[in-house]
PDB file of C-alpha atoms in Angstrom:
ATOM      1  CA  MET P   1     -53.642  48.143 -13.111  1.00  0.00           C
ATOM      2  CA  GLN P   2     -53.088  51.412 -11.216  1.00  0.00           C
ATOM      3  CA  LYS P   3     -49.624  52.853 -11.666  1.00  0.00           C
ATOM      4  CA  LEU P   4     -47.748  53.099  -8.369  1.00  0.00           C
ATOM      5  CA  GLY P   5     -45.104  55.708  -7.195  1.00  0.00           C
ATOM      6  CA  PHE P   6     -42.441  54.916  -4.611  1.00  0.00           C
ATOM      7  CA  ILE P   7     -40.229  57.539  -2.845  1.00  0.00           C
ATOM      8  CA  GLY P   8     -37.394  56.024  -1.248  1.00  0.00           C
ATOM      9  CA  THR P   9     -35.408  52.955  -2.178  1.00  0.00           C
ATOM     10  CA  GLY P  10     -33.401  52.062   0.842  1.00  0.00           C
ATOM     11  CA  VAL P  11     -33.217  48.633   2.610  1.00  0.00           C
ATOM     12  CA  MET P  12     -36.975  48.430   3.228  1.00  0.00           C
ATOM     13  CA  GLY P  13     -38.274  50.274   0.223  1.00  0.00           C
ATOM     14  CA  SER P  14     -36.312  48.191  -2.226  1.00  0.00           C
ATOM     15  CA  GLY P  15     -37.776  44.957  -0.795  1.00  0.00           C
ATOM     16  CA  ILE P  16     -41.277  46.458  -1.121  1.00  0.00           C
ATOM     17  CA  ILE P  17     -40.820  47.701  -4.704  1.00  0.00           C
ATOM     18  CA  ASN P  18     -39.328  44.319  -5.760  1.00  0.00           C
ATOM     19  CA  ASN P  19     -42.493  42.597  -4.504  1.00  0.00           C
ATOM     20  CA  LEU P  20     -44.615  45.078  -6.395  1.00  0.00           C
ATOM     21  CA  LEU P  21     -42.711  44.570  -9.635  1.00  0.00           C
ATOM     22  CA  LYS P  22     -43.062  40.853  -9.244  1.00  0.00           C
ATOM     23  CA  SER P  23     -46.803  41.319  -9.044  1.00  0.00           C
ATOM     24  CA  ASP P  24     -46.717  43.131 -12.418  1.00  0.00           C
ATOM     25  CA  TYR P  25     -47.424  46.648 -11.167  1.00  0.00           C
ATOM     26  CA  GLU P  26     -45.905  49.475 -13.005  1.00  0.00           C
ATOM     27  CA  VAL P  27     -43.754  51.186 -10.303  1.00  0.00           C
ATOM     28  CA  ASN P  28     -42.438  54.894 -10.785  1.00  0.00           C
ATOM     29  CA  ILE P  29     -39.557  55.660  -8.314  1.00  0.00           C
ATOM     30  CA  TYR P  30     -37.461  58.457  -7.004  1.00  0.00           C
ATOM     31  CA  THR P  31     -34.137  58.451  -5.001  1.00  0.00           C
ATOM     32  CA  ARG P  32     -31.781  61.263  -4.821  1.00  0.00           C
ATOM     33  CA  THR P  33     -29.103  59.262  -6.646  1.00  0.00           C
ATOM     34  CA  GLU P  34     -30.405  57.493  -9.800  1.00  0.00           C
ATOM     35  CA  SER P  35     -27.511  54.992  -9.770  1.00  0.00           C
ATOM     36  CA  LYS P  36     -28.549  53.595  -6.399  1.00  0.00           C
ATOM     37  CA  ALA P  37     -31.870  52.631  -8.033  1.00  0.00           C
ATOM     38  CA  GLU P  38     -30.042  50.689 -10.823  1.00  0.00           C
ATOM     39  CA  PRO P  39     -31.055  47.246  -9.541  1.00  0.00           C
ATOM     40  CA  LEU P  40     -34.748  48.186  -9.452  1.00  0.00           C
ATOM     41  CA  LEU P  41     -34.500  49.865 -12.815  1.00  0.00           C
ATOM     42  CA  LYS P  42     -33.156  46.694 -14.281  1.00  0.00           C
ATOM     43  CA  LYS P  43     -36.303  44.943 -12.918  1.00  0.00           C
ATOM     44  CA  GLY P  44     -38.593  47.347 -14.669  1.00  0.00           C
ATOM     45  CA  ALA P  45     -39.037  50.238 -12.309  1.00  0.00           C
ATOM     46  CA  LYS P  46     -39.029  53.814 -13.999  1.00  0.00           C
ATOM     47  CA  TRP P  47     -36.971  56.556 -12.369  1.00  0.00           C
ATOM     48  CA  PHE P  48     -38.171  60.150 -12.186  1.00  0.00           C
ATOM     49  CA  ALA P  49     -36.147  63.205 -11.145  1.00  0.00           C
ATOM     50  CA  SER P  50     -38.287  64.392  -8.398  1.00  0.00           C
ATOM     51  CA  PRO P  51     -41.194  63.366  -6.082  1.00  0.00           C
ATOM     52  CA  LYS P  52     -43.377  65.753  -7.899  1.00  0.00           C
ATOM     53  CA  GLU P  53     -42.805  63.961 -11.270  1.00  0.00           C
ATOM     54  CA  VAL P  54     -43.610  60.569  -9.650  1.00  0.00           C
ATOM     55  CA  ALA P  55     -46.810  61.976  -8.239  1.00  0.00           C
ATOM     56  CA  GLU P  56     -47.812  63.448 -11.695  1.00  0.00           C
ATOM     57  CA  ASN P  57     -47.309  60.037 -13.284  1.00  0.00           C
ATOM     58  CA  SER P  58     -48.789  57.697 -10.522  1.00  0.00           C
ATOM     59  CA  ASP P  59     -52.200  56.852  -9.199  1.00  0.00           C
ATOM     60  CA  ILE P  60     -50.908  55.832  -5.714  1.00  0.00           C
ATOM     61  CA  ILE P  61     -47.913  57.232  -4.315  1.00  0.00           C
ATOM     62  CA  PHE P  62     -45.984  55.568  -1.429  1.00  0.00           C
ATOM     63  CA  SER P  63     -43.172  57.065   0.633  1.00  0.00           C
ATOM     64  CA  MET P  64     -40.649  55.508   2.832  1.00  0.00           C
ATOM     65  CA  VAL P  65     -37.874  57.763   3.953  1.00  0.00           C
ATOM     66  CA  GLY P  66     -35.714  58.287   6.989  1.00  0.00           C
ATOM     67  CA  PHE P  67     -36.839  60.950   9.364  1.00  0.00           C
ATOM     68  CA  PRO P  68     -39.814  63.165   9.768  1.00  0.00           C
ATOM     69  CA  GLN P  69     -37.993  66.152   8.312  1.00  0.00           C
ATOM     70  CA  ASP P  70     -37.377  63.944   5.169  1.00  0.00           C
ATOM     71  CA  VAL P  71     -41.188  63.249   5.082  1.00  0.00           C
ATOM     72  CA  LYS P  72     -41.809  67.123   5.168  1.00  0.00           C
ATOM     73  CA  ASP P  73     -39.226  67.775   2.489  1.00  0.00           C
ATOM     74  CA  VAL P  74     -40.730  64.924   0.054  1.00  0.00           C
ATOM     75  CA  TYR P  75     -44.371  66.144   0.606  1.00  0.00           C
ATOM     76  CA  PHE P  76     -44.226  69.933   0.974  1.00  0.00           C
ATOM     77  CA  LYS P  77     -41.228  71.253  -0.993  1.00  0.00           C
ATOM     78  CA  ASP P  78     -41.794  72.907  -4.352  1.00  0.00           C
ATOM     79  CA  ASN P  79     -40.761  69.601  -6.127  1.00  0.00           C
ATOM     80  CA  GLY P  80     -42.593  67.507  -3.556  1.00  0.00           C
ATOM     81  CA  ILE P  81     -45.381  65.077  -3.819  1.00  0.00           C
ATOM     82  CA  PHE P  82     -48.088  67.679  -3.219  1.00  0.00           C
ATOM     83  CA  ALA P  83     -46.976  69.717  -6.003  1.00  0.00           C
ATOM     84  CA  GLY P  84     -47.700  66.793  -8.316  1.00  0.00           C
ATOM     85  CA  LEU P  85     -51.064  65.668  -7.022  1.00  0.00           C
ATOM     86  CA  THR P  86     -54.465  65.954  -8.609  1.00  0.00           C
ATOM     87  CA  THR P  87     -57.987  64.958  -7.406  1.00  0.00           C
ATOM     88  CA  GLY P  88     -58.575  61.295  -6.847  1.00  0.00           C
ATOM     89  CA  LYS P  89     -55.103  60.145  -6.145  1.00  0.00           C
ATOM     90  CA  THR P  90     -54.042  58.401  -2.971  1.00  0.00           C
ATOM     91  CA  ILE P  91     -50.817  58.901  -0.914  1.00  0.00           C
ATOM     92  CA  VAL P  92     -49.431  56.502   1.518  1.00  0.00           C
ATOM     93  CA  ASP P  93     -46.521  57.327   3.933  1.00  0.00           C
ATOM     94  CA  MET P  94     -44.855  54.211   5.176  1.00  0.00           C
ATOM     95  CA  THR P  95     -42.153  56.093   7.010  1.00  0.00           C
ATOM     96  CA  THR P  96     -42.198  55.786  10.828  1.00  0.00           C
ATOM     97  CA  SER P  97     -42.885  59.332  11.605  1.00  0.00           C
ATOM     98  CA  THR P  98     -44.808  61.521  13.944  1.00  0.00           C
ATOM     99  CA  PRO P  99     -48.622  61.303  14.372  1.00  0.00           C
ATOM    100  CA  THR P 100     -48.690  64.952  14.279  1.00  0.00           C
ATOM    101  CA  LEU P 101     -47.059  65.049  10.832  1.00  0.00           C
ATOM    102  CA  ALA P 102     -49.381  62.360   9.661  1.00  0.00           C
ATOM    103  CA  LYS P 103     -52.422  64.541  10.539  1.00  0.00           C
ATOM    104  CA  GLU P 104     -50.834  67.542   8.853  1.00  0.00           C
ATOM    105  CA  ILE P 105     -50.305  65.556   5.607  1.00  0.00           C
ATOM    106  CA  GLY P 106     -53.985  64.235   5.896  1.00  0.00           C
ATOM    107  CA  GLU P 107     -55.553  67.608   6.327  1.00  0.00           C
ATOM    108  CA  LYS P 108     -53.629  69.139   3.484  1.00  0.00           C
ATOM    109  CA  ALA P 109     -54.579  66.176   1.223  1.00  0.00           C
ATOM    110  CA  GLU P 110     -58.135  66.541   2.082  1.00  0.00           C
ATOM    111  CA  LYS P 111     -58.203  70.068   0.680  1.00  0.00           C
ATOM    112  CA  LEU P 112     -56.926  68.518  -2.570  1.00  0.00           C
ATOM    113  CA  ASN P 113     -59.414  65.760  -2.574  1.00  0.00           C
ATOM    114  CA  VAL P 114     -56.652  63.269  -2.173  1.00  0.00           C
ATOM    115  CA  LYS P 115     -56.968  60.246   0.070  1.00  0.00           C
ATOM    116  CA  THR P 116     -54.157  59.715   2.657  1.00  0.00           C
ATOM    117  CA  LEU P 117     -52.881  56.793   4.666  1.00  0.00           C
ATOM    118  CA  ASP P 118     -50.100  56.660   7.345  1.00  0.00           C
ATOM    119  CA  ALA P 119     -48.925  53.111   7.128  1.00  0.00           C
ATOM    120  CA  PRO P 120     -45.615  52.369   8.844  1.00  0.00           C
ATOM    121  CA  VAL P 121     -44.370  48.795   8.972  1.00  0.00           C
ATOM    122  CA  SER P 122     -42.556  46.278  11.028  1.00  0.00           C
ATOM    123  CA  GLY P 123     -40.503  43.296   9.980  1.00  0.00           C
ATOM    124  CA  GLY P 124     -37.206  44.700   8.968  1.00  0.00           C
ATOM    125  CA  ASP P 125     -35.187  43.818   5.795  1.00  0.00           C
ATOM    126  CA  VAL P 126     -36.304  40.208   5.772  1.00  0.00           C
ATOM    127  CA  GLY P 127     -39.971  40.961   6.160  1.00  0.00           C
ATOM    128  CA  ALA P 128     -39.602  43.633   3.279  1.00  0.00           C
ATOM    129  CA  ARG P 129     -37.909  41.124   1.019  1.00  0.00           C
ATOM    130  CA  ASP P 130     -40.274  38.119   1.671  1.00  0.00           C
ATOM    131  CA  GLY P 131     -43.425  40.265   1.665  1.00  0.00           C
ATOM    132  CA  LYS P 132     -44.111  39.397   5.278  1.00  0.00           C
ATOM    133  CA  LEU P 133     -44.368  42.924   6.716  1.00  0.00           C
ATOM    134  CA  THR P 134     -46.819  43.976   9.458  1.00  0.00           C
ATOM    135  CA  ILE P 135     -48.576  47.190   8.274  1.00  0.00           C
ATOM    136  CA  MET P 136     -50.270  49.515  10.788  1.00  0.00           C
ATOM    137  CA  VAL P 137     -52.664  51.882   9.066  1.00  0.00           C
ATOM    138  CA  GLY P 138     -54.380  55.188   9.899  1.00  0.00           C
ATOM    139  CA  GLY P 139     -56.170  57.659   7.685  1.00  0.00           C
ATOM    140  CA  SER P 140     -58.925  57.242   5.134  1.00  0.00           C
ATOM    141  CA  LYS P 141     -60.876  54.017   5.642  1.00  0.00           C
ATOM    142  CA  GLU P 142     -61.924  54.200   1.993  1.00  0.00           C
ATOM    143  CA  ALA P 143     -58.261  54.211   0.780  1.00  0.00           C
ATOM    144  CA  PHE P 144     -57.349  51.438   3.214  1.00  0.00           C
ATOM    145  CA  ASP P 145     -60.229  49.179   1.927  1.00  0.00           C
ATOM    146  CA  GLN P 146     -58.982  49.965  -1.602  1.00  0.00           C
ATOM    147  CA  LEU P 147     -55.315  49.139  -0.813  1.00  0.00           C
ATOM    148  CA  VAL P 148     -55.802  45.945   0.978  1.00  0.00           C
ATOM    149  CA  PRO P 149     -54.752  43.817  -2.152  1.00  0.00           C
ATOM    150  CA  ILE P 150     -51.552  45.724  -2.387  1.00  0.00           C
ATOM    151  CA  PHE P 151     -50.921  45.577   1.306  1.00  0.00           C
ATOM    152  CA  GLU P 152     -51.432  41.700   1.014  1.00  0.00           C
ATOM    153  CA  ILE P 153     -48.517  41.653  -1.614  1.00  0.00           C
ATOM    154  CA  ILE P 154     -46.099  43.286   0.657  1.00  0.00           C
ATOM    155  CA  GLY P 155     -47.239  42.195   4.037  1.00  0.00           C
ATOM    156  CA  GLN P 156     -48.604  39.232   5.827  1.00  0.00           C
ATOM    157  CA  THR P 157     -50.631  41.464   8.259  1.00  0.00           C
ATOM    158  CA  ASN P 158     -52.457  44.648   8.049  1.00  0.00           C
ATOM    159  CA  HIS P 159     -54.785  46.407  10.357  1.00  0.00           C
ATOM    160  CA  TYR P 160     -56.610  49.671  10.232  1.00  0.00           C
ATOM    161  CA  PHE P 161     -56.548  51.773  13.469  1.00  0.00           C
ATOM    162  CA  GLY P 162     -58.478  54.894  12.843  1.00  0.00           C
ATOM    163  CA  SER P 163     -57.911  58.271  11.381  1.00  0.00           C
ATOM    164  CA  TYR P 164     -54.807  60.290  10.613  1.00  0.00           C
ATOM    165  CA  GLY P 165     -51.882  59.468  12.931  1.00  0.00           C
ATOM    166  CA  ALA P 166     -53.326  56.183  14.263  1.00  0.00           C
ATOM    167  CA  GLY P 167     -51.008  54.023  12.194  1.00  0.00           C
ATOM    168  CA  GLN P 168     -48.075  56.010  13.713  1.00  0.00           C
ATOM    169  CA  HIS P 169     -49.330  55.563  17.104  1.00  0.00           C
ATOM    170  CA  ALA P 170     -49.621  51.776  16.555  1.00  0.00           C
ATOM    171  CA  LYS P 171     -46.013  51.787  15.288  1.00  0.00           C
ATOM    172  CA  MET P 172     -44.913  53.608  18.406  1.00  0.00           C
ATOM    173  CA  ALA P 173     -46.540  50.748  20.521  1.00  0.00           C
ATOM    174  CA  ASN P 174     -44.544  48.276  18.319  1.00  0.00           C
ATOM    175  CA  GLN P 175     -41.307  50.048  18.903  1.00  0.00           C
ATOM    176  CA  ILE P 176     -41.763  50.253  22.696  1.00  0.00           C
ATOM    177  CA  MET P 177     -42.098  46.347  22.619  1.00  0.00           C
ATOM    178  CA  ILE P 178     -39.149  46.079  20.245  1.00  0.00           C
ATOM    179  CA  ALA P 179     -36.958  48.208  22.577  1.00  0.00           C
ATOM    180  CA  GLY P 180     -37.651  45.552  25.425  1.00  0.00           C
ATOM    181  CA  THR P 181     -36.727  42.608  23.224  1.00  0.00           C
ATOM    182  CA  MET P 182     -33.509  44.252  21.778  1.00  0.00           C
ATOM    183  CA  THR P 183     -32.273  45.202  25.213  1.00  0.00           C
ATOM    184  CA  GLY P 184     -33.282  41.841  26.721  1.00  0.00           C
ATOM    185  CA  MET P 185     -31.462  40.008  23.940  1.00  0.00           C
ATOM    186  CA  THR P 186     -28.402  41.997  24.300  1.00  0.00           C
ATOM    187  CA  GLU P 187     -27.998  41.657  28.072  1.00  0.00           C
ATOM    188  CA  MET P 188     -28.780  37.958  27.682  1.00  0.00           C
ATOM    189  CA  PHE P 189     -25.728  37.470  25.434  1.00  0.00           C
ATOM    190  CA  VAL P 190     -23.595  39.685  27.614  1.00  0.00           C
ATOM    191  CA  TYR P 191     -24.386  37.498  30.630  1.00  0.00           C
ATOM    192  CA  ALA P 192     -23.998  34.213  28.980  1.00  0.00           C
ATOM    193  CA  LYS P 193     -20.611  35.284  27.559  1.00  0.00           C
ATOM    194  CA  ALA P 194     -19.418  36.561  30.981  1.00  0.00           C
ATOM    195  CA  ALA P 195     -20.636  33.149  32.434  1.00  0.00           C
ATOM    196  CA  GLY P 196     -18.554  31.208  29.911  1.00  0.00           C
ATOM    197  CA  LEU P 197     -21.513  29.522  28.170  1.00  0.00           C
ATOM    198  CA  ASP P 198     -21.424  28.114  24.630  1.00  0.00           C
ATOM    199  CA  MET P 199     -23.021  31.117  22.652  1.00  0.00           C
ATOM    200  CA  ASP P 200     -24.517  29.095  19.924  1.00  0.00           C
ATOM    201  CA  ALA P 201     -26.114  26.630  22.506  1.00  0.00           C
ATOM    202  CA  ILE P 202     -27.573  29.359  24.587  1.00  0.00           C
ATOM    203  CA  LEU P 203     -29.127  31.052  21.497  1.00  0.00           C
ATOM    204  CA  LYS P 204     -30.704  27.636  20.490  1.00  0.00           C
ATOM    205  CA  THR P 205     -31.824  26.998  24.077  1.00  0.00           C
ATOM    206  CA  VAL P 206     -33.439  30.375  24.648  1.00  0.00           C
ATOM    207  CA  SER P 207     -34.959  30.518  21.237  1.00  0.00           C
ATOM    208  CA  GLY P 208     -36.543  27.138  22.084  1.00  0.00           C
ATOM    209  CA  GLY P 209     -38.303  28.268  25.167  1.00  0.00           C
ATOM    210  CA  SER P 210     -40.710  30.910  26.538  1.00  0.00           C
ATOM    211  CA  ALA P 211     -38.129  33.743  26.015  1.00  0.00           C
ATOM    212  CA  ASN P 212     -38.101  33.333  22.248  1.00  0.00           C
ATOM    213  CA  ASN P 213     -38.921  36.510  20.318  1.00  0.00           C
ATOM    214  CA  TRP P 214     -38.813  38.081  16.838  1.00  0.00           C
ATOM    215  CA  SER P 215     -35.537  39.991  17.649  1.00  0.00           C
ATOM    216  CA  LEU P 216     -33.817  36.909  18.879  1.00  0.00           C
ATOM    217  CA  ASP P 217     -34.613  34.764  15.880  1.00  0.00           C
ATOM    218  CA  ASN P 218     -33.661  37.478  13.369  1.00  0.00           C
ATOM    219  CA  TYR P 219     -30.743  39.273  15.031  1.00  0.00           C
ATOM    220  CA  GLY P 220     -29.338  36.792  17.438  1.00  0.00           C
ATOM    221  CA  PRO P 221     -27.556  34.771  14.830  1.00  0.00           C
ATOM    222  CA  ARG P 222     -26.267  37.873  13.132  1.00  0.00           C
ATOM    223  CA  ILE P 223     -24.631  39.012  16.415  1.00  0.00           C
ATOM    224  CA  LEU P 224     -22.879  35.718  16.776  1.00  0.00           C
ATOM    225  CA  GLU P 225     -21.689  35.965  13.218  1.00  0.00           C
ATOM    226  CA  GLY P 226     -20.499  39.498  13.701  1.00  0.00           C
ATOM    227  CA  ASP P 227     -22.874  40.754  11.239  1.00  0.00           C
ATOM    228  CA  PHE P 228     -24.023  44.267  12.001  1.00  0.00           C
ATOM    229  CA  LYS P 229     -25.291  45.293   8.542  1.00  0.00           C
ATOM    230  CA  PRO P 230     -28.600  47.096   8.901  1.00  0.00           C
ATOM    231  CA  GLY P 231     -31.939  45.281   8.648  1.00  0.00           C
ATOM    232  CA  PHE P 232     -33.013  48.359  10.521  1.00  0.00           C
ATOM    233  CA  TYR P 233     -30.718  51.278  11.139  1.00  0.00           C
ATOM    234  CA  SER P 234     -29.879  52.087  14.606  1.00  0.00           C
ATOM    235  CA  LYS P 235     -30.238  55.869  13.930  1.00  0.00           C
ATOM    236  CA  HIS P 236     -33.755  55.278  12.686  1.00  0.00           C
ATOM    237  CA  PHE P 237     -34.662  53.118  15.782  1.00  0.00           C
ATOM    238  CA  LEU P 238     -33.415  55.870  18.110  1.00  0.00           C
ATOM    239  CA  LYS P 239     -35.468  58.399  16.206  1.00  0.00           C
ATOM    240  CA  ASP P 240     -38.496  56.060  16.760  1.00  0.00           C
ATOM    241  CA  LEU P 241     -37.767  55.854  20.575  1.00  0.00           C
ATOM    242  CA  ARG P 242     -37.583  59.564  20.679  1.00  0.00           C
ATOM    243  CA  ILE P 243     -40.900  59.978  19.038  1.00  0.00           C
ATOM    244  CA  ALA P 244     -42.483  57.202  21.258  1.00  0.00           C
ATOM    245  CA  LEU P 245     -41.349  59.041  24.447  1.00  0.00           C
ATOM    246  CA  ASP P 246     -42.370  62.405  23.128  1.00  0.00           C
ATOM    247  CA  GLU P 247     -45.911  61.079  22.396  1.00  0.00           C
ATOM    248  CA  SER P 248     -46.017  59.363  25.831  1.00  0.00           C
ATOM    249  CA  GLU P 249     -45.087  62.638  27.650  1.00  0.00           C
ATOM    250  CA  LYS P 250     -47.897  64.330  25.898  1.00  0.00           C
ATOM    251  CA  MET P 251     -50.256  61.500  27.242  1.00  0.00           C
ATOM    252  CA  GLY P 252     -48.828  61.952  30.686  1.00  0.00           C
ATOM    253  CA  LEU P 253     -47.147  58.482  30.653  1.00  0.00           C
ATOM    254  CA  ASP P 254     -43.851  57.559  32.177  1.00  0.00           C
ATOM    255  CA  LEU P 255     -42.070  54.708  30.434  1.00  0.00           C
ATOM    256  CA  PRO P 256     -38.709  54.079  32.186  1.00  0.00           C
ATOM    257  CA  ALA P 257     -37.627  50.955  30.357  1.00  0.00           C
ATOM    258  CA  THR P 258     -38.102  52.791  27.051  1.00  0.00           C
ATOM    259  CA  LYS P 259     -36.206  55.632  28.368  1.00  0.00           C
ATOM    260  CA  GLN P 260     -33.428  53.410  29.213  1.00  0.00           C
ATOM    261  CA  ALA P 261     -33.361  51.781  25.704  1.00  0.00           C
ATOM    262  CA  LYS P 262     -33.241  55.236  24.254  1.00  0.00           C
ATOM    263  CA  ALA P 263     -30.202  56.180  26.397  1.00  0.00           C
ATOM    264  CA  LEU P 264     -28.467  52.943  25.426  1.00  0.00           C
ATOM    265  CA  TYR P 265     -29.092  53.731  21.644  1.00  0.00           C
ATOM    266  CA  GLU P 266     -27.934  57.411  22.140  1.00  0.00           C
ATOM    267  CA  LYS P 267     -24.636  56.029  23.414  1.00  0.00           C
ATOM    268  CA  LEU P 268     -24.427  53.722  20.283  1.00  0.00           C
ATOM    269  CA  VAL P 269     -25.528  56.378  17.757  1.00  0.00           C
ATOM    270  CA  ASP P 270     -24.451  59.853  19.103  1.00  0.00           C
ATOM    271  CA  ASP P 271     -21.398  58.841  21.212  1.00  0.00           C
ATOM    272  CA  LYS P 272     -20.041  55.899  19.189  1.00  0.00           C
ATOM    273  CA  ASN P 273     -21.199  57.136  15.817  1.00  0.00           C
ATOM    274  CA  LEU P 274     -22.633  53.662  14.812  1.00  0.00           C
ATOM    275  CA  GLY P 275     -25.952  54.885  13.614  1.00  0.00           C
ATOM    276  CA  ASN P 276     -25.508  53.193  10.282  1.00  0.00           C
ATOM    277  CA  ASP P 277     -25.235  49.833  11.954  1.00  0.00           C
ATOM    278  CA  GLY P 278     -28.249  47.604  12.392  1.00  0.00           C
ATOM    279  CA  THR P 279     -30.068  47.741  15.700  1.00  0.00           C
ATOM    280  CA  GLN P 280     -28.278  44.442  16.686  1.00  0.00           C
ATOM    281  CA  ALA P 281     -25.126  46.520  17.070  1.00  0.00           C
ATOM    282  CA  LEU P 282     -26.256  47.541  20.602  1.00  0.00           C
ATOM    283  CA  ILE P 283     -24.048  44.655  21.682  1.00  0.00           C
ATOM    284  CA  LYS P 284     -21.056  46.775  20.802  1.00  0.00           C
ATOM    285  CA  LEU P 285     -21.499  48.737  23.964  1.00  0.00           C
ATOM    286  CA  TRP P 286     -20.213  45.688  25.747  1.00  0.00           C
ATOM    287  CA  TRP P 287     -18.174  43.459  23.228  1.00  0.00           C
TER     288      TRP P 287
END
């Protein structure tokens, strides 16, 4: 079996790595603090001191980090992934990043005869843990075809959208939709509480009708339990909304609902300093 590398062992990355290890892949990992990777090391992952070393010792290298600048650092710095690549390897960035950066990575990789995919995901911590992510892919079609068996281990749905950056554009479309479900769920709870309704009953009722959605199923119960641990960080969602609106502006689009969602998450993250809470913490603007 091919040796896999994985850069980034956060909430999502750890779930993905666990599923790869369960499928008997050898997984080389890098995270800035080795101790944080200890649970994965106990399960058989091997830690390396830099992204470069992971790339040198792996056939397919995945990355899933926080922000576009983190992606640039992981790939382009002297100890980054590109410094450790050789002809014939494949790189897969699963970070939700910018289409422009995905193209930049793809074009540099072509010069090294390395196949490239941008493959952001949706499904949160539960999807990563259970191997039920949705994977949106752009880049090399040949690489996509070769990696489908791996994508089927970590996700329940994968779709190829086109060349470099197409996966990131698909993820932006996804995040625009999520913005609507998160703000809708939040205002639903705010309204129901103000009206004196039984909150557990309203969750069960709305979930059973045409207003049901993934956000409500996965984050509604957490809100009522006061659980704001991140399945997906608010600071990362705000980053995604900013990217989506920047790309929309480039295409001459005006997305007022998404702009309002961004403004609300800016209050949560920038004003209230709650960026490390999960996206469901948006309710804290009212409660």
